[in-house]
Coordinates of C-alpha atoms in Angstrom, one line a residue:
M3 CA 35.0 -10.3 -19.8
I4 CA 31.2 -10.6 -21.6
A5 CA 30.3 -8.6 -24.4
R6 CA 27.3 -10.7 -26.1
I7 CA 25.1 -13.9 -24.7
S8 CA 23.5 -15.7 -28.4
G9 CA 21.6 -18.9 -27.6
V10 CA 17.7 -20.7 -26.8
L11 CA 15.7 -18.4 -23.8
V12 CA 15.3 -21.0 -21.3
H13 CA 13.1 -19.6 -19.3
K14 CA 12.1 -15.3 -19.0
Q15 CA 10.8 -13.3 -16.2
P16 CA 11.1 -9.3 -16.0
A17 CA 14.0 -9.3 -13.3
Q18 CA 16.1 -12.5 -15.3
V19 CA 16.0 -14.7 -17.4
V20 CA 18.5 -18.5 -18.6
I21 CA 19.8 -18.5 -21.6
D22 CA 21.2 -22.1 -22.9
V23 CA 24.3 -21.7 -24.8
Q24 CA 25.6 -24.8 -26.2
G25 CA 25.0 -27.0 -23.0
V26 CA 25.5 -24.6 -20.5
A27 CA 22.4 -21.9 -18.9
Y28 CA 23.3 -18.4 -17.8
E29 CA 21.8 -16.9 -15.1
I30 CA 21.2 -12.7 -16.6
E31 CA 19.3 -10.2 -15.0
I32 CA 17.7 -7.8 -17.5
S33 CA 15.4 -4.3 -17.2
F34 CA 11.7 -4.9 -18.2
N35 CA 12.4 -2.8 -21.3
S36 CA 14.9 -5.8 -22.5
F37 CA 12.5 -8.1 -21.4
C38 CA 9.4 -7.1 -23.3
Q39 CA 11.6 -6.4 -26.2
L40 CA 12.3 -10.6 -25.9
P41 CA 11.3 -13.6 -28.3
T42 CA 8.9 -16.2 -26.9
E43 CA 10.9 -18.8 -24.9
G44 CA 12.5 -21.8 -26.7
E45 CA 13.5 -18.9 -29.6
T46 CA 16.5 -18.2 -30.4
A47 CA 17.8 -14.4 -28.2
V48 CA 20.7 -12.3 -28.3
L49 CA 22.3 -9.8 -25.7
H50 CA 24.4 -7.9 -25.1
T51 CA 25.7 -8.1 -21.3
H52 CA 28.0 -6.4 -18.4
F53 CA 29.8 -8.5 -16.6
V54 CA 30.2 -7.9 -13.2
V55 CA 32.7 -9.6 -10.5
R56 CA 32.8 -9.1 -6.5
E57 CA 34.0 -10.8 -3.7
D58 CA 30.7 -12.5 -3.0
A59 CA 29.3 -13.3 -6.4
Q60 CA 30.0 -13.4 -10.2
L61 CA 26.9 -11.8 -11.7
L62 CA 25.7 -11.3 -15.5
F63 CA 23.7 -8.1 -16.6
G64 CA 21.6 -8.4 -20.1
F65 CA 20.5 -5.2 -22.4
F66 CA 18.5 -5.9 -25.8
Q67 CA 20.0 -3.1 -27.2
L68 CA 23.3 -1.8 -26.9
E69 CA 22.6 2.0 -26.2
E70 CA 20.9 0.3 -23.2
R71 CA 23.7 -1.2 -22.0
S72 CA 25.9 1.8 -22.7
L73 CA 23.8 4.4 -20.5
F74 CA 23.9 1.4 -17.9
R75 CA 27.3 2.3 -17.9
I76 CA 27.0 5.7 -17.4
L77 CA 24.8 5.4 -14.3
I78 CA 26.7 3.0 -12.5
K79 CA 29.2 5.6 -12.5
V80 CA 27.3 7.7 -10.5
N81 CA 28.1 7.6 -6.8
G82 CA 26.4 5.4 -5.2
V83 CA 24.4 3.9 -8.0
G84 CA 25.6 0.3 -8.5
P85 CA 24.3 -2.2 -10.7
K86 CA 21.4 -3.3 -9.2
L87 CA 20.1 0.1 -9.3
G88 CA 21.2 1.0 -12.3
L89 CA 19.3 -2.1 -13.2
A90 CA 16.1 -0.7 -11.4
I91 CA 16.0 2.1 -13.5
L92 CA 15.7 1.1 -16.9
S93 CA 13.2 -1.2 -16.1
G94 CA 11.3 2.4 -14.4
M95 CA 11.3 3.9 -17.6
D96 CA 13.6 3.1 -21.2
A97 CA 15.8 5.1 -22.0
D98 CA 14.8 8.0 -23.8
A99 CA 12.3 9.2 -20.3
F100 CA 15.4 8.8 -18.3
C101 CA 17.7 10.6 -19.8
H102 CA 14.6 13.1 -20.8
C103 CA 14.7 13.3 -17.2
V104 CA 18.2 14.5 -16.3
Q105 CA 17.8 17.0 -19.6
N106 CA 14.7 18.7 -18.0
Q107 CA 16.3 18.2 -14.3
D108 CA 12.9 16.3 -13.6
S109 CA 14.4 14.6 -10.2
A110 CA 10.7 14.3 -8.3
T111 CA 10.1 11.8 -11.7
L112 CA 13.7 9.9 -10.7
V113 CA 12.1 9.6 -7.0
K114 CA 9.0 7.5 -8.1
I115 CA 11.3 4.3 -9.9
P116 CA 12.0 2.1 -6.1
G117 CA 15.3 2.2 -4.9
V118 CA 15.6 6.0 -6.0
G119 CA 15.7 8.4 -2.9
K120 CA 15.7 11.9 -4.1
K121 CA 19.3 12.9 -2.7
T122 CA 20.8 9.6 -5.0
A123 CA 18.2 11.6 -7.8
E124 CA 19.3 15.0 -7.7
R125 CA 22.7 12.8 -8.3
L126 CA 21.7 11.8 -11.0
V127 CA 20.9 14.7 -12.6
L128 CA 23.7 16.6 -11.6
E129 CA 26.1 14.4 -12.5
L130 CA 24.9 13.5 -15.9
G131 CA 23.6 16.0 -17.2
D132 CA 26.3 17.4 -19.1
K133 CA 26.8 13.2 -20.4
L134 CA 23.2 12.6 -21.4
S135 CA 22.8 16.9 -22.9
S136 CA 22.6 15.4 -26.4
W137 CA 21.8 11.9 -25.9
Q138 CA 19.4 9.6 -28.2
T139 CA 18.9 6.0 -28.1
G140 CA 18.2 5.7 -31.5
A141 CA 16.4 2.5 -30.4
N142 CA 12.8 1.7 -30.6
T143 CA 12.1 1.2 -27.0
G144 CA 8.2 0.9 -27.2
V145 CA 6.1 -3.2 -26.9
Q146 CA 3.9 -4.1 -29.2
A147 CA 0.2 -4.6 -28.2
G148 CA 0.2 -8.0 -27.7
S149 CA -3.3 -10.6 -29.2
V150 CA -7.1 -10.1 -27.4
K151 CA -6.3 -12.5 -24.4
P152 CA -8.7 -15.0 -23.6
A153 CA -11.0 -14.1 -20.4
L154 CA -9.5 -17.7 -19.0
F155 CA -6.1 -15.9 -18.6
A156 CA -7.2 -12.8 -17.0
I157 CA -6.4 -13.2 -13.1
S158 CA -3.6 -15.2 -14.2
A159 CA -1.9 -12.4 -16.2
Q160 CA -3.8 -10.1 -13.7
S161 CA -1.1 -12.5 -10.6
E162 CA 2.0 -12.4 -12.9
A163 CA 2.3 -9.1 -13.0
E164 CA 1.9 -8.5 -9.8
S165 CA 4.5 -10.5 -8.9
A166 CA 6.9 -8.9 -11.6
L167 CA 6.1 -5.5 -10.3
V168 CA 6.9 -6.9 -6.9
A169 CA 10.5 -8.6 -7.6
L170 CA 11.0 -4.6 -10.1
G171 CA 10.9 -3.1 -6.1
Y172 CA 8.0 -1.5 -5.9
K173 CA 5.8 -2.7 -2.4
P174 CA 2.6 -5.7 -2.9
V175 CA 0.3 -3.1 -2.3
Q176 CA 1.5 -0.1 -4.6
A177 CA 2.0 -3.0 -7.3
S178 CA -1.6 -4.5 -6.7
K179 CA -3.1 -1.0 -7.7
A180 CA -1.3 0.0 -10.6
V181 CA -2.1 -3.6 -12.3
A182 CA -5.9 -2.2 -10.7
A183 CA -5.8 0.6 -13.1
A184 CA -4.0 -1.2 -16.2
I185 CA -7.0 -3.9 -16.0
R186 CA -9.4 -0.1 -16.6
S187 CA -7.6 0.8 -18.6
S188 CA -7.1 -2.7 -21.4
P189 CA -9.1 -5.9 -19.9
D190 CA -8.1 -8.1 -22.2
G191 CA -4.1 -7.0 -22.0
G192 CA -2.2 -9.5 -21.4
C193 CA 1.3 -9.3 -18.4
E194 CA 3.5 -7.9 -20.3
D195 CA 0.7 -5.3 -21.4
L196 CA -0.5 -4.7 -17.7
I197 CA 2.6 -4.2 -16.6
R198 CA 3.8 -1.5 -19.0
L199 CA 0.5 0.1 -18.1
S200 CA 1.2 -0.1 -14.6
L201 CA 4.5 1.1 -14.5
K202 CA 3.8 4.3 -16.6
G203 CA 0.7 5.0 -14.2
M204 CA 3.6 4.9 -11.6
I205 CA 6.2 7.4 -13.2

């Protein structure tokens, strides 16, 4: 099993990164929370990974924090929750927020995450209640606000944020409205800030 990847961050986007390890480039699917903690492209990045082998594909999922990978592995053991949905859940909210929902039996908030229906949300609460009763990530999943971006990049940041939300599973109309609201809240925010605020507003 591939447990960790360390190398040069060649490319990153909210749902996927490419890391070059001594000439071999690994394509790794990541959560938005992990994306926000990555260094800039060209720098060294380290991700804790989970390797999935299927008949039709070999997939590598990466996490900036070990705690997030641990929660991912707990999630995919729930009936009906595969790796893709597990990653979508961890993109929709951070580990602490998810555990809070489960501990408080808040399935109504969980159904707001793309791909999580009412039955899945109720199953998550039911099956994980005991397992996550004392969960503490101990990780700082908050995202530091970036420096103020010139107005010239506002349109680009808005477009990139909307595309990222669509990639995370939200409908284009939802993404557009959420990003517009985020811009009103943070007019000078960069792409990552807009995505973070958009996700917060939709949950």
